CSV table of C-alpha atoms and ligand atoms in Angstrom, one decimal:
chain,number,residue,atom,x,y,z
A,149,MET,CA,16.7,35.0,8.4
A,150,ALA,CA,17.0,31.3,7.5
A,151,VAL,CA,15.2,28.8,9.4
A,152,THR,CA,16.6,25.4,10.5
A,153,ILE,CA,14.0,22.7,11.2
A,154,LYS,CA,15.0,20.2,13.5
A,155,LYS,CA,11.9,19.1,15.4
A,156,VAL,CA,8.7,18.5,13.6
A,157,GLY,CA,5.2,18.3,14.8
A,158,VAL,CA,2.4,16.5,12.9
A,159,ILE,CA,-1.2,16.7,13.8
A,160,GLY,CA,-3.8,13.9,12.7
A,161,SER,CA,-2.0,10.1,13.1
A,162,GLY,CA,-4.3,8.8,10.2
A,163,GLN,CA,-2.4,7.1,7.4
A,164,MET,CA,-0.7,10.2,6.0
A,165,GLY,CA,0.2,11.7,9.7
A,166,ASN,CA,2.2,8.1,10.4
A,167,GLY,CA,3.7,8.1,7.1
A,168,ILE,CA,5.3,11.8,7.4
A,169,ALA,CA,6.3,10.8,11.1
A,170,HIS,CA,7.9,7.8,9.8
A,171,VAL,CA,10.0,9.4,6.9
A,172,ALA,CA,10.8,12.6,9.2
A,173,GLY,CA,12.2,10.2,12.2
A,174,LEU,CA,14.1,8.2,9.3
A,175,ALA,CA,15.8,11.5,8.6
A,176,GLY,CA,17.0,12.1,11.7
A,177,LEU,CA,14.2,14.6,13.0
A,178,ASP,CA,13.0,14.9,16.2
A,179,VAL,CA,8.8,14.1,15.7
A,180,VAL,CA,5.9,14.9,18.0
A,181,LEU,CA,2.8,13.3,16.4
A,182,ASN,CA,-0.7,14.4,18.0
A,183,ASP,CA,-4.3,13.4,17.4
A,184,ILE,CA,-7.7,14.1,19.0
A,185,SER,CA,-7.6,10.2,19.9
A,186,ALA,CA,-5.2,8.9,22.2
A,187,ASP,CA,-6.3,5.3,20.7
A,188,ARG,CA,-5.7,6.7,17.4
A,189,LEU,CA,-1.9,7.8,18.7
A,190,LYS,CA,-1.3,4.6,20.0
A,191,SER,CA,-1.9,2.5,16.9
A,192,ALA,CA,0.0,4.9,14.8
A,193,MET,CA,3.2,4.4,16.7
A,194,ALA,CA,2.2,0.6,16.2
A,195,THR,CA,1.4,1.1,12.5
A,196,ILE,CA,5.0,2.9,11.9
A,197,ASN,CA,6.8,0.4,14.0
A,198,GLY,CA,5.3,-2.2,11.5
A,199,ASN,CA,6.2,-0.2,8.4
A,200,LEU,CA,9.8,0.3,9.7
A,201,SER,CA,10.0,-3.3,10.4
A,202,ARG,CA,9.0,-4.1,6.8
A,203,GLN,CA,11.3,-1.7,5.2
A,204,VAL,CA,14.2,-3.8,7.7
A,205,ALA,CA,13.1,-7.1,6.4
A,206,LYS,CA,13.2,-5.7,2.7
A,207,GLN,CA,16.7,-4.5,3.7
A,208,VAL,CA,15.8,-1.2,2.5
A,209,ILE,CA,17.3,0.3,5.9
A,210,THR,CA,19.0,-1.4,8.9
A,211,GLU,CA,17.8,-2.8,12.2
A,212,GLU,CA,19.8,0.2,14.0
A,213,ALA,CA,18.1,2.8,11.9
A,214,ARG,CA,14.8,1.5,12.6
A,215,LYS,CA,15.5,1.8,16.4
A,216,GLN,CA,16.6,5.5,15.9
A,217,ALA,CA,13.9,6.5,13.8
A,218,LEU,CA,11.3,5.1,16.5
A,219,SER,CA,13.5,6.9,19.4
A,220,ARG,CA,13.1,9.9,17.9
A,221,ILE,CA,9.1,10.0,17.4
A,222,GLY,CA,7.1,11.0,20.3
A,223,SER,CA,3.3,11.5,20.7
A,224,ALA,CA,1.2,14.1,22.4
A,225,GLU,CA,-2.3,14.2,23.6
A,226,THR,CA,-2.8,18.0,23.6
A,227,MET,CA,-1.4,20.6,21.4
A,228,ASP,CA,0.7,21.9,24.0
A,229,GLY,CA,3.3,19.2,23.0
A,230,LEU,CA,4.2,20.9,19.9
A,231,ALA,CA,4.7,24.5,21.2
A,232,ASP,CA,8.6,24.4,20.6
A,233,CYS,CA,8.5,22.5,17.1
A,234,ASP,CA,10.2,24.3,14.2
A,235,LEU,CA,7.6,23.2,11.7
A,236,VAL,CA,4.3,21.6,12.2
A,237,ILE,CA,2.3,19.6,9.4
A,238,GLU,CA,-1.2,19.5,9.5
A,239,THR,CA,-2.6,16.0,8.3
A,240,ALA,CA,-6.0,15.7,10.0
A,241,VAL,CA,-9.6,15.1,7.8
A,242,GLU,CA,-10.0,16.7,4.6
A,243,LYS,CA,-12.5,19.4,5.8
A,244,GLU,CA,-12.0,23.0,5.9
A,245,GLU,CA,-13.6,24.1,9.0
A,246,VAL,CA,-11.8,21.1,11.0
A,247,LYS,CA,-8.5,22.5,9.7
A,248,ARG,CA,-9.3,26.2,10.6
A,249,LYS,CA,-10.2,25.0,14.1
A,250,ILE,CA,-6.7,23.4,14.6
A,251,PHE,CA,-4.9,26.2,13.3
A,252,HIS,CA,-6.6,28.6,15.7
A,253,ASP,CA,-5.9,26.3,18.6
A,254,LEU,CA,-2.2,25.6,17.2
A,255,CYS,CA,-1.5,29.3,17.1
A,256,ALA,CA,-2.1,29.8,20.4
A,257,VAL,CA,0.8,27.7,21.7
A,258,LEU,CA,2.9,27.5,19.1
A,259,LYS,CA,6.5,29.8,18.8
A,260,PRO,CA,5.9,32.6,16.8
A,261,GLU,CA,9.0,31.9,14.6
A,262,ALA,CA,8.0,28.4,13.5
A,263,ILE,CA,6.6,27.4,10.2
A,264,ILE,CA,3.0,25.7,9.8
A,265,ALA,CA,2.3,23.8,6.8
A,266,SER,CA,-0.8,21.8,5.7
A,267,ASN,CA,-1.0,18.4,3.9
A,268,THR,CA,-4.3,19.3,2.5
A,269,SER,CA,-5.1,17.6,-1.0
A,270,SER,CA,-7.0,20.3,-2.4
A,271,ILE,CA,-8.2,22.8,-0.3
A,272,SER,CA,-6.5,27.1,-1.1
A,273,ILE,CA,-3.5,27.1,0.8
A,274,THR,CA,-3.9,31.0,0.8
A,275,ARG,CA,-7.3,30.6,2.4
A,276,LEU,CA,-6.2,28.1,5.2
A,277,ALA,CA,-3.3,30.5,5.8
A,278,SER,CA,-5.7,33.3,6.3
A,279,SER,CA,-6.6,31.3,9.2
A,280,THR,CA,-3.5,31.5,11.5
A,281,ASP,CA,-1.6,34.6,13.0
A,282,ARG,CA,1.4,33.8,10.2
A,283,PRO,CA,0.1,33.7,6.6
A,284,GLU,CA,3.8,34.5,5.5
A,285,ARG,CA,5.2,31.6,7.5
A,286,PHE,CA,2.5,29.0,6.3
A,287,ILE,CA,2.8,26.7,3.3
A,288,GLY,CA,1.2,23.7,1.7
A,289,ILE,CA,3.6,20.3,1.7
A,290,HIS,CA,1.8,17.6,0.3
A,291,PHE,CA,2.9,14.3,0.8
A,292,MET,CA,1.6,11.4,-1.7
A,293,ASN,CA,0.2,7.8,-0.2
A,294,PRO,CA,2.1,5.8,1.1
A,295,VAL,CA,4.2,8.4,2.1
A,296,PRO,CA,7.6,6.0,2.8
A,297,LEU,CA,7.2,4.6,-0.9
A,298,MET,CA,6.4,7.5,-3.0
A,299,GLU,CA,8.7,10.0,-4.4
A,300,LEU,CA,6.8,13.2,-5.1
A,301,VAL,CA,5.9,16.0,-2.6
A,302,GLU,CA,4.1,19.2,-3.8
A,303,LEU,CA,5.1,22.7,-2.4
A,304,ILE,CA,2.3,25.0,-2.8
A,305,ARG,CA,2.8,29.1,-1.7
A,306,GLY,CA,-0.2,31.0,-0.5
A,307,ILE,CA,-0.3,34.2,-1.8
A,308,ALA,CA,1.6,35.6,1.4
A,309,THR,CA,4.2,32.9,1.9
A,310,ASP,CA,7.7,34.2,2.3
A,311,ASP,CA,10.8,33.0,0.7
A,312,THR,CA,12.6,31.9,3.9
A,313,THR,CA,9.4,29.4,4.5
A,314,PHE,CA,9.4,28.1,0.8
A,315,ASP,CA,13.2,27.6,1.4
A,316,ALA,CA,13.1,26.1,4.6
A,317,ALA,CA,10.3,23.7,3.3
A,318,LYS,CA,12.4,23.1,0.3
A,319,GLU,CA,15.3,22.0,2.3
A,320,PHE,CA,13.1,19.9,4.3
A,321,VAL,CA,11.5,18.0,1.9
A,322,THR,CA,14.9,17.4,0.1
A,323,ARG,CA,16.3,16.1,3.2
A,324,LEU,CA,13.4,13.5,3.2
A,325,GLY,CA,14.7,12.4,0.1
A,326,LYS,CA,11.9,13.2,-2.1
A,327,HIS,CA,11.4,14.9,-5.4
A,328,ILE,CA,9.6,18.4,-5.5
A,329,ALA,CA,7.0,19.5,-8.0
A,330,VAL,CA,6.0,23.3,-7.3
A,331,SER,CA,2.1,23.8,-7.7
A,332,GLU,CA,0.2,27.1,-7.9
A,333,ASP,CA,-2.1,27.5,-5.0
A,334,PHE,CA,-5.1,26.1,-7.4
A,335,PRO,CA,-7.7,23.7,-6.4
A,336,ALA,CA,-6.3,20.3,-5.7
A,337,PHE,CA,-2.7,21.4,-7.3
A,338,ILE,CA,-1.1,19.5,-9.9
A,339,VAL,CA,-1.4,15.4,-8.9
A,340,ASN,CA,-5.1,15.4,-7.6
A,341,ARG,CA,-6.4,17.9,-10.5
A,342,ILE,CA,-5.6,15.1,-12.7
A,343,LEU,CA,-5.4,11.8,-10.6
A,344,LEU,CA,-9.0,12.5,-9.1
A,345,PRO,CA,-11.3,12.9,-12.2
A,346,MET,CA,-9.8,10.0,-13.3
A,347,ILE,CA,-10.8,8.1,-10.4
A,348,ASN,CA,-14.3,9.8,-10.4
A,349,GLU,CA,-14.7,8.9,-14.0
A,350,ALA,CA,-14.1,5.3,-13.1
A,351,ILE,CA,-16.9,5.5,-10.5
A,352,TYR,CA,-19.1,6.6,-13.3
A,353,THR,CA,-18.2,4.0,-15.3
A,354,LEU,CA,-19.2,1.5,-12.4
A,355,TYR,CA,-22.3,3.6,-11.9
A,356,GLU,CA,-23.5,3.6,-15.3
A,357,GLY,CA,-22.9,-0.2,-15.6
A,358,VAL,CA,-20.0,0.0,-18.5
A,359,GLY,CA,-17.9,-2.6,-16.4
A,360,ASN,CA,-17.8,-4.1,-12.8
A,361,VAL,CA,-15.2,-3.6,-9.9
A,362,GLU,CA,-13.0,-6.3,-11.2
A,363,ALA,CA,-13.4,-5.2,-15.0
A,364,ILE,CA,-12.8,-1.6,-14.5
A,365,ASP,CA,-9.6,-2.2,-12.1
A,366,ALA,CA,-8.2,-4.9,-14.4
A,367,ALA,CA,-8.5,-2.6,-17.5
A,368,MET,CA,-6.6,0.2,-15.9
A,369,LYS,CA,-4.0,-2.2,-14.5
A,370,LEU,CA,-3.4,-4.4,-17.3
A,371,GLY,CA,-4.5,-2.1,-20.2
A,372,ALA,CA,-3.0,1.3,-19.2
A,373,HIS,CA,0.0,-0.4,-16.4
A,374,HIS,CA,-1.4,1.5,-13.7
A,375,PRO,CA,0.1,0.2,-10.5
A,376,MET,CA,-3.2,0.1,-8.8
A,377,GLY,CA,-7.1,0.3,-10.6
A,378,PRO,CA,-8.8,3.4,-9.8
A,379,LEU,CA,-11.1,1.8,-7.4
A,380,GLU,CA,-8.6,0.0,-5.6
A,381,LEU,CA,-6.8,3.3,-5.5
A,382,ALA,CA,-9.9,5.2,-4.5
A,383,ASP,CA,-10.4,2.7,-1.3
A,384,PHE,CA,-6.8,3.2,-0.8
A,385,ILE,CA,-6.8,6.7,-0.7
A,386,GLY,CA,-10.2,6.8,1.1
A,387,LEU,CA,-13.5,7.6,-0.2
A,388,ASP,CA,-14.4,10.3,2.1
A,389,THR,CA,-11.0,12.2,0.8
A,390,CYS,CA,-11.8,11.4,-2.5
A,391,LEU,CA,-15.3,12.9,-2.2
A,392,SER,CA,-13.9,16.1,-0.6
A,393,ILE,CA,-11.2,16.7,-3.0
A,394,MET,CA,-14.0,16.3,-5.8
A,395,GLN,CA,-16.2,18.7,-4.0
A,396,VAL,CA,-13.1,21.4,-3.9
A,397,LEU,CA,-12.7,21.0,-7.6
A,398,HIS,CA,-16.4,21.2,-8.5
A,399,GLU,CA,-16.7,24.3,-6.0
A,400,GLY,CA,-13.3,26.0,-6.8
A,401,LEU,CA,-13.6,25.7,-10.7
A,402,ALA,CA,-17.4,26.1,-11.3
A,403,ASP,CA,-17.3,23.4,-13.7
A,404,SER,CA,-19.8,20.6,-14.1
A,405,LYS,CA,-17.2,18.0,-15.3
A,406,TYR,CA,-15.8,17.9,-11.9
A,407,ARG,CA,-19.4,16.9,-10.4
A,408,PRO,CA,-18.6,14.1,-7.8
A,409,CYS,CA,-20.4,10.7,-8.9
A,410,PRO,CA,-23.5,10.1,-6.9
A,411,LEU,CA,-22.3,6.6,-6.3
A,412,LEU,CA,-19.2,7.9,-4.4
A,413,VAL,CA,-21.7,10.1,-2.4
A,414,LYS,CA,-23.6,7.1,-1.5
A,415,TYR,CA,-20.5,5.0,-0.4
A,416,VAL,CA,-19.5,7.8,1.7
A,417,GLU,CA,-22.9,8.3,3.3
A,418,ALA,CA,-23.0,4.6,4.0
A,419,GLY,CA,-19.5,4.9,6.2
A,420,TRP,CA,-17.9,2.8,3.4
A,421,LEU,CA,-14.8,4.8,3.2
A,422,GLY,CA,-12.3,2.4,1.5
A,423,ARG,CA,-9.8,0.1,3.4
A,424,LYS,CA,-10.0,2.3,6.4
A,425,THR,CA,-13.5,1.2,7.2
A,426,GLN,CA,-12.7,-2.2,5.9
A,427,ARG,CA,-15.2,-1.7,2.8
A,428,GLY,CA,-15.5,0.4,0.1
A,429,PHE,CA,-15.6,-0.7,-3.6
A,430,TYR,CA,-13.9,-3.8,-2.1
A,431,ASP,CA,-14.8,-5.6,1.3
A,432,TYR,CA,-11.4,-6.1,3.1
A,433,ARG,CA,-13.0,-8.1,5.9
A,434,GLY,CA,-12.1,-11.7,4.5
A,435,ASP,CA,-9.0,-13.3,3.5
A,436,LYS,CA,-9.0,-11.4,0.3
A,437,PRO,CA,-10.7,-7.9,-1.3
A,438,VAL,CA,-14.0,-8.9,-2.5
A,439,PRO,CA,-15.7,-6.3,-4.8
A,440,THR,CA,-18.9,-4.9,-3.5
A,441,ARG,CA,-20.4,-4.4,-7.1
B,752,CAA,C1,-4.8,12.1,-2.5
B,752,CAA,C2,-3.6,12.6,-2.3
B,752,CAA,O1,-3.9,13.4,-1.8
B,752,CAA,C3,-2.3,12.1,-3.1
B,752,CAA,C4,-2.3,11.0,-3.2
B,752,CAA,O2,-1.6,10.4,-2.8
B,752,CAA,S1,-2.5,10.2,-4.5
B,752,CAA,C5,-2.2,8.4,-4.4
B,752,CAA,C6,-1.0,8.1,-4.8
B,752,CAA,N1,-0.6,6.9,-4.8
B,752,CAA,C7,-0.4,5.9,-5.5
B,752,CAA,O3,-1.3,6.7,-6.7
B,752,CAA,C8,-0.2,4.5,-5.0
B,752,CAA,C9,-0.4,3.7,-6.3
B,752,CAA,N2,0.1,2.2,-6.0
B,752,CAA,C10,1.5,1.9,-6.1
B,752,CAA,O4,2.5,2.8,-6.7
B,752,CAA,C11,1.8,0.8,-5.4
B,752,CAA,O5,0.9,-0.3,-5.6
B,752,CAA,C12,2.6,0.9,-3.9
B,752,CAA,C13,3.8,1.6,-4.4
B,752,CAA,C14,1.5,1.3,-3.2
B,752,CAA,C15,2.8,-0.7,-3.5
B,752,CAA,O6,3.5,-1.4,-4.3
B,752,CAA,P1,3.6,-3.0,-4.6
B,752,CAA,O7,5.0,-3.4,-4.2
B,752,CAA,O8,3.5,-3.2,-5.9
B,752,CAA,O9,2.7,-3.2,-3.5
B,752,CAA,P2,2.7,-3.9,-2.4
B,752,CAA,O10,3.5,-5.7,-2.5
B,752,CAA,O11,1.6,-4.2,-1.8
B,752,CAA,O12,3.9,-3.6,-1.1
B,752,CAA,C16,5.2,-3.3,-1.4
B,752,CAA,C17,5.8,-2.8,-0.3
B,752,CAA,O13,5.4,-1.4,0.0
B,752,CAA,C18,5.3,-1.3,1.2
B,752,CAA,N3,4.2,-0.7,1.9
B,752,CAA,C19,3.1,-1.0,1.1
B,752,CAA,N4,2.1,0.0,1.7
B,752,CAA,C20,2.7,0.9,2.6
B,752,CAA,C21,2.4,1.5,3.5
B,752,CAA,N5,1.0,2.4,3.7
B,752,CAA,N6,3.5,2.3,4.2
B,752,CAA,C22,4.6,1.9,4.3
B,752,CAA,N7,5.0,0.9,3.3
B,752,CAA,C23,4.1,0.4,2.7
B,752,CAA,C24,5.8,-2.6,2.0
B,752,CAA,O14,6.9,-2.4,2.4
B,752,CAA,C25,5.2,-3.5,1.2
B,752,CAA,O15,6.2,-4.8,1.6
B,752,CAA,P3,5.2,-6.2,1.9
B,752,CAA,O16,5.3,-6.8,0.4
B,752,CAA,O17,6.1,-6.4,2.9
B,752,CAA,O18,4.0,-5.8,2.6
B,753,NDP,N1,-5.2,9.4,1.9
B,753,NDP,C1,-4.3,10.1,1.2
B,753,NDP,O1,-4.1,9.1,0.0
B,753,NDP,C2,-3.8,11.3,1.0
B,753,NDP,C3,-4.3,12.4,1.9
B,753,NDP,N2,-4.1,13.7,2.1
B,753,NDP,C4,-4.5,14.6,3.1
B,753,NDP,O2,-4.0,14.3,4.3
B,753,NDP,C5,-4.9,14.5,5.2
B,753,NDP,C6,-4.8,13.3,6.0
B,753,NDP,O3,-5.6,12.1,5.3
B,753,NDP,P1,-5.4,10.8,6.0
B,753,NDP,O4,-4.4,10.4,6.8
B,753,NDP,O5,-5.8,9.7,4.9
B,753,NDP,O6,-6.8,11.0,6.9
B,753,NDP,P2,-7.3,9.8,7.7
B,753,NDP,O7,-8.6,9.5,7.9
B,753,NDP,O8,-6.6,8.3,7.7
B,753,NDP,O9,-6.9,10.4,9.2
B,753,NDP,C7,-6.8,11.8,9.9
B,753,NDP,C8,-6.5,11.7,11.2
B,753,NDP,O10,-6.7,13.1,11.7
B,753,NDP,C9,-7.6,12.9,13.0
B,753,NDP,N3,-8.3,14.0,13.3
B,753,NDP,C10,-9.6,14.4,12.8
B,753,NDP,N4,-9.8,15.8,13.6
B,753,NDP,C11,-8.6,16.1,14.0
B,753,NDP,C12,-8.3,17.2,14.6
B,753,NDP,N5,-9.4,18.0,15.1
B,753,NDP,N6,-7.0,17.4,15.3
B,753,NDP,C13,-6.2,16.0,15.3
B,753,NDP,N7,-6.5,15.1,14.5
B,753,NDP,C14,-7.7,14.9,14.0
B,753,NDP,C15,-8.5,11.5,12.4
B,753,NDP,O11,-8.6,11.2,13.8
B,753,NDP,P3,-10.3,10.5,14.0
B,753,NDP,O12,-10.3,9.3,13.0
B,753,NDP,O13,-10.3,10.1,15.3
B,753,NDP,O14,-11.5,11.1,13.5
B,753,NDP,C16,-7.6,10.8,12.0
B,753,NDP,O15,-6.7,10.1,12.8
B,753,NDP,C17,-6.2,15.0,4.6
B,753,NDP,O16,-6.2,16.3,4.4
B,753,NDP,C18,-5.8,14.1,3.3
B,753,NDP,O17,-6.8,14.9,2.1
B,753,NDP,C19,-3.0,13.9,1.3
B,753,NDP,C20,-2.3,13.1,0.6
B,753,NDP,C21,-3.1,11.7,0.2
């Protein structure tokens, strides 16, 4: 039976959650954003408004489209508010036990025919699906950061994902105007299997003293035409997320070439997670970012 997605739930209102709510609202879908923190929900709504306003100023969207999109995005402090969604996308932190608990709580309230998706960067979709009551209606829908600007979304089927779910996810992503890359359910899928070892290697390059933060980022921006240097990009993604992805690659593929750089571990242990905590490979607390090494 075909599934029509009209109402979308988003769990986790961090940078990815607010981006997904933003693009879904703009595409004319009703959105309910949920988070464990009421403060986070409030600031996510303000961020979405700010990002929509930037798009109006740049004439990417009209003022009317901004207003319409905002009016479609609501927030819910408990999971009950997601009960009648057709699709719920989980976008909480990259920790398997957190995601499993969310799915357990979500399945208790969500209508049985609804589809559940995870925006995980790396974790097995088959394994996450097994913590739900509907593995056949579970899929990986992996957006890229920043969601309103990046064109790609990866779709990942778990072993049990049925064709109806895959087709509905495809239709949903197409409606958002994004390009789809289909990936097999392997650790970190396609983009992060390639991108994260490059970022980890850039951190080793720093750790071994081959270059400092500025030299490494300038080298890849000006020498390889990357839009952001790898350390700037790591701060943008979040160093906790980068470390989690490397750990999934290291454990999942059992190959020492994916060993997370000890310097990355140290930054995460310090709570220097990048832009979201205002300190990572750069310090963002002043007027302009200053390298921390
Ligand atoms: C970890 C995973 O699981 C997967 C991943 O996502 S990996 C990460 C993938 N993403 C990347 O690799 C991003 C690499 N960087 C880029 O492509 C570019 O730097 C970029 C597209 C992010 C920005 O490009 P830019 O035009 O050079 O930068 P910038 O001038 O700062 O921003 C341009 C506009 O983008 C928009 N923008 C920037 N960040 C935004 C955000 N978070 N949300 C919405 N809009 C944003 C703004 O409209 C901004 O306009 P203003 O100048 O008015 O602020
Ligand atoms: N950052 C990136 O570039 C990309 C990330 N992803 C993936 O998206 C997901 C989210 O990443 P990102 O947005 O960067 O992370 P953030 O740290 O920005 O946001 C995560 C959000 O989830 C909230 N949260 C934590 N636990 C729960 C819970 N039990 N229920 C509801 N909300 C919860 C956090 O709240 P609090 O802070 O209060 O704990 C926070 O608001 C991860 O799986 C990540 O791997 C995918 C593509 C790109």
